[in-house]
Every structure is written in structure tokens, then in C-alpha cells.
Amino acid sequence: MEAIDFKKLLLEERKKSKKRSVKPPCHNDDDPNQSRIDTHHYQDDDATTNDGLSTSPKAAVSADPPLSWQQSTKRKIPTWSYPPGFLSLKAVALKIICDNPPTISYSSTSLLHHPPNDQSSGTNQSSSSSIDPINNSKSNEKQVSPSQALETWLTSIPSGDSGIGEWKTMSFGKRRVCMFVVGQPQETTSPSVQRTSLESSSSLPPPLEELAQELVEQGIFTPETRPNHVLLNEYQPGQGIMPHTDGPAYYSQTATLSLCSPVVMEFTPRQQRQQTMMMGTSNKPMPPLQVLLEPASILVFRDDAYLEYCHGIPMDVWQDTTTDHCLNTSANQTIHRGFRYSLTFRHKKETCFEK
Ligand SMILES: O=C(O)CCC(=O)C(=O)O
Ligand SMILES: [Fe+2]
């Protein structure tokens, strides 16, 4: 199994956009993924969009010197001035929503509306029930919900060609992506030294670092598999992401925080997807498992769901309809898609960092 490194994919995208700047624009015919036959389990929309998506060797590009997000963006990242605790997660609400595989968990209300240590809101809450719990703080900074603050922060990230610490529009799929990675570990023989240098050499930008810390504190990730990699996706209405797996470069778990519009994600067994691609739909594949991803929700999937299932969001669809196979809501609901952000937290294995 071979996985593409997102950094390499972004470099490939950069090369493609250089090529595009000297020739008339064309749709997707310059996209290697369009004609690519996957060597193992899926065809991604944009092998250029996902870190660790498996793909054929020909999509790999020669390695340029590694970049950290700080190096590539020269501190253009928007500031984050909210107090610690503002982005608290309500992990206690995270529930396993699937029997087979029992490795998909979801919480519709993961992002707390209140910083637990916000003195002013606590006081106001107890003194008057008529005060809007989100706007009851005196400080301007606190007069938005954590979701709104995060959305504003995401919107303020600059655009750029690298996709590392800046929004990059993918050539196929057209959605924008942005990646943050904690710095590469130093070469050393001692795993403990390696971990220390990984933590000290760099960190995620503040809101993402806080969320990563919360994911550990709430027991969703272990301290050893603390998220060191965050992929942001920005979807315009109708945009999606082709079925894919996130690949073996990561510890086999992802946690995705959704913001803005709801959407329905689909899980399909990898084997089935492979068969469908080879034989068409004649052998009646199982309908996909669905998960409704609501704003401020968190989806965690791991192990079998990570390794043996592809996940994706149907593309060019403006409304989703839930089926009997939807794991967290009833069938026959129409979900209108609008603008959406997702923040996917993963732990990239140390062995998979470029040296
Ligand atoms: O947007 C989402 O919820 C999913 C994103 C995803 O699967 C990925 O970036 O690998
Ligand atoms: Fe993914």
C-alpha cells in the first residue's frame, strides 16, 4: 500500500499551477488523478487534496526541501486572541453510532458555546436568565460563539500556492484546502528525544493547538498520538470529496470538526468500492453508511472504519437525502448544503515525516 504525502501533493499542485499560468485554462485534463488507476482501493477526486491518500506511484513527485507552515507563510496566520478554554470540546457527548464496524463516533454538540473558565459569563448566567448566553460577555472578543470565532479565523487565513498554512484551491474538485503540520522530528536514535524535538520545534497555530490539546485531554487521542497534523477543507455549496482513505501515514484515527453547513458523509467498504470500480454496479453493492455532519459536530473514526472503509462526500450535489443506512438521524431527510468548513485532526507517524 502506498500513500501519497499531502506535502508532495501540494508541491505537485504548485507545479501544475505554474504550468497553467503559461497555457490557456483547461478543465481537468491536466489532472493526473482523472486517468489514474488506483493501485489499491479508491479513486480520489483530487489525490492532491488529502494527506496520505493512497495512489499510484506515478502521482508521486520528487521531494522539494520540507517546509513548515511557519516558514511557508511567514507569520501571515491570523491572530487568535480568545482565552484558553474558549474552544472546549464536549467529548462526553461523543457516542459510538455504528455496530459494524463499531469504530465510528459522533457528537452533534462538540464545540461548547461557553468557555468553562469564563468568569463573566458565569456571573451573568446566574444573575439573569434573559441574557443571551453567547453574547453576555463584556469583552468584544467574547461576543461570538466559539464556532463563529473559528470561522472568522479560518476565513482570514490567506490564500497561497503552497497550501501549507494558506488556502490552496485544488485543480480538481475546486474546493480549498490548507494544511498545518507540527515540525519534522530531528534525526535521532532515541524515540523520546524525537518526540521532544517534534513538540518543541514547532506547534500548530493557537486555535488548532488548543483543539488538539482538547482532543487529548478528552481521551479522544492519546498523548502519544496527539494530533500533529490538521487538514482544513473549505467547501462551496455542492462541493464534496471523492471516496478515499486517509492512508497509512497516520495513526489510524481521524477527528473532524465541522462548521457552517451540514452535509452527509458516506462510508463504503473498500473492497466493495474496488469491485464496483472494476465491475460496475451490476452486482448490487451495499448502500453506503451515512453520517450527518452537523455544524459544530465532531466525527471520530478509527481502526476498521479508518482502514477498511472509504469515506467521502458526494460531489456536485446540493442536497443530500438520508437513507435507512444513516447512522445518526432518520431516513428521508433532505439536507441542503451550503458553505462548509471541516478541520480534520490526525497524528502523522514519525516514520512518515520527510527527513
Ligand atoms: O470534510 C470532511 O468532513 C472530510 C475531509 C476528509 O475526509 C479529508 O480531508 O481527508
Ligand atoms: Fe479523509
CSV table of C-alpha atoms and ligand atoms in Angstrom, one decimal:
chain,number,residue,atom,x,y,z
A,1,MET,CA,0.0,0.0,0.0
A,2,GLU,CA,1.4,3.3,-0.9
A,3,ALA,CA,0.2,6.6,0.4
A,4,ILE,CA,0.8,10.0,-1.1
A,5,ASP,CA,2.1,12.6,1.2
A,6,PHE,CA,0.0,15.7,1.2
A,7,LYS,CA,3.0,17.9,1.1
A,8,LYS,CA,4.1,16.2,-2.1
A,9,LEU,CA,0.7,16.6,-3.5
A,10,LEU,CA,0.7,20.3,-2.8
A,11,LEU,CA,4.0,20.6,-4.5
A,12,GLU,CA,2.6,18.7,-7.4
A,13,GLU,CA,-0.3,21.1,-7.5
A,14,ARG,CA,2.1,24.1,-7.4
A,15,LYS,CA,3.9,22.7,-10.4
A,16,LYS,CA,0.6,22.2,-12.2
A,17,SER,CA,-0.5,25.8,-11.5
A,18,LYS,CA,2.8,27.1,-12.8
A,19,LYS,CA,2.1,25.1,-16.0
A,20,ARG,CA,-1.4,26.5,-16.1
A,21,SER,CA,-0.1,30.1,-15.9
A,22,VAL,CA,1.6,29.7,-19.3
A,23,LYS,CA,-1.2,28.0,-21.1
A,24,PRO,CA,-4.9,28.6,-21.5
A,25,PRO,CA,-7.1,27.3,-18.7
A,26,CYS,CA,-8.5,23.8,-19.2
A,27,HIS,CA,-10.8,21.8,-17.0
A,28,ASN,CA,-9.3,18.7,-15.6
A,29,ASP,CA,-7.3,17.2,-18.4
A,30,ASP,CA,-4.1,18.2,-16.7
A,31,ASP,CA,-5.1,16.3,-13.6
A,32,PRO,CA,-3.2,13.1,-13.3
A,33,ASN,CA,-5.9,11.7,-11.0
A,34,GLN,CA,-8.5,11.8,-13.7
A,35,SER,CA,-6.9,8.9,-15.6
A,36,ARG,CA,-5.1,7.4,-12.7
A,37,ILE,CA,-5.9,3.8,-11.9
A,38,ASP,CA,-5.6,3.4,-8.2
A,39,THR,CA,-3.3,0.6,-7.2
A,40,HIS,CA,-5.5,-0.4,-4.4
A,41,HIS,CA,-8.7,0.8,-3.2
A,42,TYR,CA,-10.3,4.0,-4.4
A,43,GLN,CA,-10.1,6.8,-6.9
A,44,ASP,CA,-9.8,10.1,-5.1
A,45,ASP,CA,-11.2,13.2,-6.6
A,46,ASP,CA,-8.0,15.0,-6.1
A,47,ALA,CA,-5.2,13.0,-5.0
A,48,THR,CA,-4.0,16.5,-4.4
A,49,THR,CA,-6.3,17.1,-1.6
A,50,ASN,CA,-5.7,14.6,1.0
A,51,ASP,CA,-2.7,13.9,3.0
A,52,GLY,CA,-2.0,10.3,3.0
A,53,LEU,CA,-4.4,9.3,0.2
A,54,SER,CA,-3.3,6.1,-1.4
A,55,THR,CA,-2.4,6.4,-5.0
A,56,SER,CA,-0.3,5.0,-7.8
A,57,PRO,CA,3.4,5.6,-7.8
A,58,LYS,CA,3.2,7.9,-10.8
A,59,ALA,CA,1.4,10.6,-8.8
A,60,ALA,CA,4.4,10.9,-6.5
A,61,VAL,CA,6.7,13.9,-7.2
A,62,SER,CA,10.3,14.5,-6.4
A,63,ALA,CA,10.7,15.8,-2.9
A,64,ASP,CA,11.5,19.5,-2.5
A,65,PRO,CA,13.0,20.7,0.7
A,66,PRO,CA,10.5,20.2,3.5
A,67,LEU,CA,8.5,23.3,4.6
A,68,SER,CA,7.0,24.1,7.9
A,69,TRP,CA,3.8,26.2,7.9
A,70,GLN,CA,5.7,28.9,9.8
A,71,GLN,CA,8.4,29.0,7.1
A,72,SER,CA,6.0,28.9,4.2
A,73,THR,CA,3.6,31.6,5.5
A,74,LYS,CA,5.9,34.0,7.2
A,75,ARG,CA,3.5,34.7,10.0
A,76,LYS,CA,0.6,35.6,7.9
A,77,ILE,CA,-1.6,33.4,10.0
A,78,PRO,CA,-4.5,35.4,11.6
A,79,THR,CA,-4.1,36.1,15.3
A,80,TRP,CA,-6.2,34.3,17.9
A,81,SER,CA,-6.9,36.3,21.0
A,82,TYR,CA,-9.6,34.2,22.7
A,83,PRO,CA,-8.9,33.0,26.2
A,84,PRO,CA,-7.7,29.4,26.9
A,85,GLY,CA,-10.8,27.2,27.2
A,86,PHE,CA,-12.8,29.1,24.7
A,87,LEU,CA,-12.7,26.2,22.3
A,88,SER,CA,-13.7,23.5,24.8
A,89,LEU,CA,-15.0,20.2,23.4
A,90,LYS,CA,-17.8,18.3,24.9
A,91,ALA,CA,-16.3,14.9,24.5
A,92,VAL,CA,-18.7,13.3,26.9
A,93,ALA,CA,-21.3,13.5,24.2
A,94,LEU,CA,-19.2,11.5,21.7
A,95,LYS,CA,-21.2,8.3,21.1
A,96,ILE,CA,-20.4,5.2,19.0
A,97,ILE,CA,-23.0,5.3,16.3
A,98,CYS,CA,-22.3,2.1,14.4
A,99,ASP,CA,-22.4,-1.6,15.3
A,100,ASN,CA,-20.3,-2.9,12.4
A,101,PRO,CA,-17.7,-1.5,12.4
A,102,PRO,CA,-18.1,-0.1,15.9
A,103,THR,CA,-15.5,2.4,15.2
A,104,ILE,CA,-17.4,5.5,14.2
A,105,SER,CA,-18.3,8.0,16.9
A,106,TYR,CA,-20.1,11.3,16.6
A,107,SER,CA,-21.2,14.2,18.7
A,108,SER,CA,-23.6,16.8,17.4
A,109,THR,CA,-22.6,19.4,20.0
A,110,SER,CA,-18.9,19.0,20.4
A,111,LEU,CA,-17.9,22.6,20.4
A,112,LEU,CA,-19.1,24.1,23.7
A,113,HIS,CA,-20.7,27.5,23.5
A,114,HIS,CA,-19.0,28.7,26.6
A,115,PRO,CA,-15.5,28.7,27.9
A,116,PRO,CA,-15.9,26.9,31.2
A,117,ASN,CA,-13.5,29.3,32.9
A,118,ASP,CA,-15.2,32.4,31.6
A,119,GLN,CA,-15.9,34.3,34.8
A,120,SER,CA,-18.1,37.0,33.3
A,121,SER,CA,-20.4,34.7,31.5
A,122,GLY,CA,-20.8,32.5,34.6
A,123,THR,CA,-21.8,35.5,36.7
A,124,ASN,CA,-24.2,36.8,34.1
A,125,GLN,CA,-25.8,33.5,33.6
A,126,SER,CA,-26.6,33.1,37.3
A,127,SER,CA,-27.9,36.6,37.6
A,128,SER,CA,-30.2,36.7,34.7
A,129,SER,CA,-31.7,34.1,32.5
A,130,SER,CA,-32.8,36.6,29.9
A,131,ILE,CA,-29.2,37.3,28.8
A,132,ASP,CA,-28.2,35.7,25.6
A,133,PRO,CA,-25.6,33.1,26.8
A,134,ILE,CA,-23.4,33.7,23.8
A,135,ASN,CA,-23.4,37.5,23.9
A,136,ASN,CA,-23.5,38.0,27.7
A,137,SER,CA,-19.8,38.9,28.0
A,138,LYS,CA,-18.5,42.4,28.3
A,139,SER,CA,-15.4,41.8,26.2
A,140,ASN,CA,-15.9,42.3,22.5
A,141,GLU,CA,-13.7,39.2,21.9
A,142,LYS,CA,-16.2,37.0,23.7
A,143,GLN,CA,-19.3,38.2,21.9
A,144,VAL,CA,-19.1,35.5,19.4
A,145,SER,CA,-19.6,31.8,19.8
A,146,PRO,CA,-16.5,29.5,19.5
A,147,SER,CA,-17.9,28.4,16.1
A,148,GLN,CA,-18.1,31.9,14.8
A,149,ALA,CA,-14.7,32.8,16.1
A,150,LEU,CA,-13.2,29.8,14.5
A,151,GLU,CA,-15.0,30.6,11.2
A,152,THR,CA,-13.6,34.1,11.2
A,153,TRP,CA,-10.2,32.8,11.9
A,154,LEU,CA,-10.4,30.3,9.1
A,155,THR,CA,-11.8,32.9,6.7
A,156,SER,CA,-8.8,35.2,7.5
A,157,ILE,CA,-6.2,32.6,6.5
A,158,PRO,CA,-4.5,34.0,3.4
A,159,SER,CA,-4.6,32.2,0.1
A,160,GLY,CA,-1.4,30.9,-1.4
A,161,ASP,CA,0.1,28.5,-3.7
A,162,SER,CA,1.7,26.2,-1.2
A,163,GLY,CA,-1.4,25.0,0.7
A,164,ILE,CA,0.8,24.9,3.8
A,165,GLY,CA,-0.6,27.4,6.2
A,166,GLU,CA,-2.5,29.1,3.4
A,167,TRP,CA,-5.6,28.2,1.4
A,168,LYS,CA,-4.9,26.5,-1.9
A,169,THR,CA,-7.6,25.8,-4.5
A,170,MET,CA,-7.3,22.3,-5.8
A,171,SER,CA,-7.3,21.9,-9.5
A,172,PHE,CA,-9.9,19.1,-9.4
A,173,GLY,CA,-12.8,19.4,-7.1
A,174,LYS,CA,-12.1,23.1,-6.7
A,175,ARG,CA,-12.5,23.2,-3.0
A,176,ARG,CA,-9.8,24.9,-1.0
A,177,VAL,CA,-7.6,23.1,1.4
A,178,CYS,CA,-5.0,24.2,3.9
A,179,MET,CA,-2.6,22.1,5.9
A,180,PHE,CA,-0.8,22.6,9.2
A,181,VAL,CA,1.8,20.2,10.4
A,182,VAL,CA,3.9,20.2,13.5
A,183,GLY,CA,7.6,20.4,12.6
A,184,GLN,CA,9.6,17.4,11.4
A,185,PRO,CA,11.4,15.4,14.1
A,186,GLN,CA,15.2,15.6,14.2
A,187,GLU,CA,17.1,12.6,13.2
A,188,THR,CA,17.9,10.7,16.3
A,189,THR,CA,18.1,7.2,17.6
A,190,SER,CA,16.1,7.8,20.7
A,191,PRO,CA,12.3,7.9,20.2
A,192,SER,CA,11.8,10.0,23.3
A,193,VAL,CA,14.3,12.6,22.1
A,194,GLN,CA,12.5,12.6,18.7
A,195,ARG,CA,9.1,13.2,20.4
A,196,THR,CA,10.6,16.1,22.4
A,197,SER,CA,12.0,17.8,19.4
A,198,LEU,CA,8.8,17.2,17.5
A,199,GLU,CA,6.9,19.2,20.1
A,200,SER,CA,9.5,21.9,20.7
A,201,SER,CA,10.5,22.6,17.1
A,202,SER,CA,7.1,23.9,16.1
A,203,SER,CA,3.4,23.8,17.0
A,204,LEU,CA,0.0,24.2,15.4
A,205,PRO,CA,-1.4,27.7,15.3
A,206,PRO,CA,-3.3,28.6,18.6
A,207,PRO,CA,-6.9,27.6,17.9
A,208,LEU,CA,-5.8,24.3,16.3
A,209,GLU,CA,-3.3,23.7,19.1
A,210,GLU,CA,-6.0,24.2,21.6
A,211,LEU,CA,-8.3,21.8,19.9
A,212,ALA,CA,-5.6,19.2,19.5
A,213,GLN,CA,-4.9,19.6,23.3
A,214,GLU,CA,-8.6,19.2,24.0
A,215,LEU,CA,-8.8,16.0,21.9
A,216,VAL,CA,-6.0,14.6,24.0
A,217,GLU,CA,-7.5,15.8,27.3
A,218,GLN,CA,-10.9,14.3,26.4
A,219,GLY,CA,-9.2,11.0,25.7
A,220,ILE,CA,-10.1,11.0,22.0
A,221,PHE,CA,-6.3,10.9,21.1
A,222,THR,CA,-3.6,9.6,23.4
A,223,PRO,CA,-0.7,11.8,24.4
A,224,GLU,CA,1.5,9.5,22.2
A,225,THR,CA,-0.8,10.0,19.2
A,226,ARG,CA,-1.5,13.7,19.8
A,227,PRO,CA,-2.7,15.4,16.6
A,228,ASN,CA,0.3,16.9,14.8
A,229,HIS,CA,-1.4,17.4,11.5
A,230,VAL,CA,-4.6,19.3,10.7
A,231,LEU,CA,-6.2,19.5,7.3
A,232,LEU,CA,-8.7,22.2,6.7
A,233,ASN,CA,-11.2,21.8,3.9
A,234,GLU,CA,-13.4,24.6,2.6
A,235,TYR,CA,-16.4,23.5,0.5
A,236,GLN,CA,-18.6,25.8,-1.6
A,237,PRO,CA,-22.3,24.6,-1.8
A,238,GLY,CA,-22.3,21.4,-3.9
A,239,GLN,CA,-18.7,20.6,-3.5
A,240,GLY,CA,-17.6,17.3,-2.0
A,241,ILE,CA,-14.7,14.9,-1.7
A,242,MET,CA,-14.5,11.6,-3.5
A,243,PRO,CA,-14.4,8.3,-1.5
A,244,HIS,CA,-10.9,7.8,-0.1
A,245,THR,CA,-9.0,6.5,2.9
A,246,ASP,CA,-6.6,8.8,4.7
A,247,GLY,CA,-3.8,6.2,4.4
A,248,PRO,CA,-1.2,4.5,6.5
A,249,ALA,CA,1.0,7.6,7.1
A,250,TYR,CA,-1.2,8.3,10.1
A,251,TYR,CA,-2.2,6.6,13.2
A,252,SER,CA,-5.5,5.1,12.2
A,253,GLN,CA,-7.9,7.6,13.6
A,254,THR,CA,-9.2,11.0,12.5
A,255,ALA,CA,-11.3,13.6,14.3
A,256,THR,CA,-13.2,16.0,12.1
A,257,LEU,CA,-14.8,19.2,13.4
A,258,SER,CA,-17.5,20.6,11.0
A,259,LEU,CA,-18.5,24.2,10.8
A,260,CYS,CA,-21.2,26.1,8.9
A,261,SER,CA,-23.4,24.0,6.7
A,262,PRO,CA,-24.4,20.4,7.4
A,263,VAL,CA,-23.5,17.7,5.0
A,264,VAL,CA,-23.8,13.9,4.7
A,265,MET,CA,-20.7,11.8,4.7
A,266,GLU,CA,-20.7,8.3,3.2
A,267,PHE,CA,-18.7,5.2,4.3
A,268,THR,CA,-18.2,2.4,1.8
A,269,PRO,CA,-16.3,-0.8,2.4
A,270,ARG,CA,-13.0,-0.5,0.5
A,271,GLN,CA,-13.4,-4.0,-1.1
A,272,GLN,CA,-16.8,-3.1,-2.4
A,273,ARG,CA,-15.6,0.1,-3.8
A,274,GLN,CA,-12.8,-1.7,-5.6
A,275,GLN,CA,-15.2,-4.3,-7.0
A,276,THR,CA,-17.6,-1.5,-8.1
A,277,MET,CA,-14.9,0.2,-9.9
A,278,MET,CA,-13.8,-2.9,-11.7
A,279,MET,CA,-17.2,-4.5,-12.5
A,280,GLY,CA,-19.6,-1.5,-12.4
A,281,THR,CA,-22.7,-1.6,-10.3
A,282,SER,CA,-24.1,-4.9,-11.7
A,283,ASN,CA,-23.6,-6.9,-8.5
A,284,LYS,CA,-25.8,-4.6,-6.4
A,285,PRO,CA,-23.3,-3.1,-3.9
A,286,MET,CA,-24.5,-2.4,-0.3
A,287,PRO,CA,-25.7,1.2,0.1
A,288,PRO,CA,-23.2,3.3,1.8
A,289,LEU,CA,-23.4,4.1,5.5
A,290,GLN,CA,-24.2,7.7,6.0
A,291,VAL,CA,-23.3,10.1,8.8
A,292,LEU,CA,-25.0,13.5,9.0
A,293,LEU,CA,-22.2,16.0,9.9
A,294,GLU,CA,-23.9,19.0,11.6
A,295,PRO,CA,-22.2,22.3,12.3
A,296,ALA,CA,-20.0,22.3,15.4
A,297,SER,CA,-20.2,18.5,15.5
A,298,ILE,CA,-17.3,16.1,15.7
A,299,LEU,CA,-16.9,12.8,13.9
A,300,VAL,CA,-14.2,10.4,15.0
A,301,PHE,CA,-13.5,7.2,13.1
A,302,ARG,CA,-10.7,4.7,13.7
A,303,ASP,CA,-9.4,1.2,13.1
A,304,ASP,CA,-11.8,-0.7,10.8
A,305,ALA,CA,-13.7,2.4,9.8
A,306,TYR,CA,-10.4,4.1,9.0
A,307,LEU,CA,-8.6,1.1,7.4
A,308,GLU,CA,-11.4,-0.9,5.7
A,309,TYR,CA,-13.8,1.8,4.6
A,310,CYS,CA,-13.6,4.7,2.2
A,311,HIS,CA,-15.2,7.9,3.3
A,312,GLY,CA,-16.4,10.7,1.0
A,313,ILE,CA,-19.0,13.4,0.4
A,314,PRO,CA,-20.8,13.1,-3.0
A,315,MET,CA,-19.6,15.8,-5.4
A,316,ASP,CA,-21.8,18.2,-7.3
A,317,VAL,CA,-24.7,17.6,-5.0
A,318,TRP,CA,-26.7,20.5,-3.5
A,319,GLN,CA,-28.9,18.5,-1.2
A,320,ASP,CA,-28.4,15.1,0.5
A,321,THR,CA,-31.2,12.7,1.3
A,322,THR,CA,-30.7,10.5,4.3
A,323,THR,CA,-31.4,6.8,3.9
A,324,ASP,CA,-32.2,3.9,6.2
A,325,HIS,CA,-28.4,3.5,6.5
A,326,CYS,CA,-27.9,6.9,8.1
A,327,LEU,CA,-26.2,6.2,11.5
A,328,ASN,CA,-27.2,9.3,13.3
A,329,THR,CA,-30.6,10.5,12.0
A,330,SER,CA,-33.8,9.2,10.5
A,331,ALA,CA,-34.3,8.4,6.8
A,332,ASN,CA,-35.7,10.6,4.1
A,333,GLN,CA,-34.5,13.9,5.5
A,334,THR,CA,-33.3,16.5,3.0
A,335,ILE,CA,-30.1,18.2,4.0
A,336,HIS,CA,-29.4,21.4,2.0
A,337,ARG,CA,-25.8,22.0,1.5
A,338,GLY,CA,-24.2,25.4,1.9
A,339,PHE,CA,-20.7,26.7,2.5
A,340,ARG,CA,-18.8,24.4,4.9
A,341,TYR,CA,-15.5,24.1,6.7
A,342,SER,CA,-14.0,20.9,8.1
A,343,LEU,CA,-11.0,20.6,10.3
A,344,THR,CA,-9.5,17.1,10.3
A,345,PHE,CA,-7.1,16.2,13.1
A,346,ARG,CA,-4.7,13.3,12.7
A,347,HIS,CA,-1.4,12.1,14.1
A,348,LYS,CA,1.2,11.6,11.4
A,349,LYS,CA,3.6,8.8,12.3
A,350,GLU,CA,7.1,9.9,12.9
A,351,THR,CA,8.5,7.5,10.4
A,352,CYS,CA,6.4,9.2,7.7
A,353,PHE,CA,8.0,12.6,8.1
A,354,GLU,CA,10.4,13.6,5.4
A,355,LYS,CA,13.9,13.8,6.7
B,1,LIG,O1,-14.7,17.4,5.0
B,1,LIG,C1,-14.8,16.4,5.6
B,1,LIG,O2,-15.6,16.2,6.5
B,1,LIG,C2,-13.9,15.2,5.3
B,1,LIG,C3,-12.5,15.6,4.9
B,1,LIG,C4,-11.6,14.4,4.6
B,1,LIG,O3,-12.1,13.3,4.6
B,1,LIG,C5,-10.2,14.6,4.4
B,1,LIG,O4,-9.7,15.7,4.3
B,1,LIG,O5,-9.5,13.6,4.3
B,2,FE,FE,-10.4,11.8,4.6
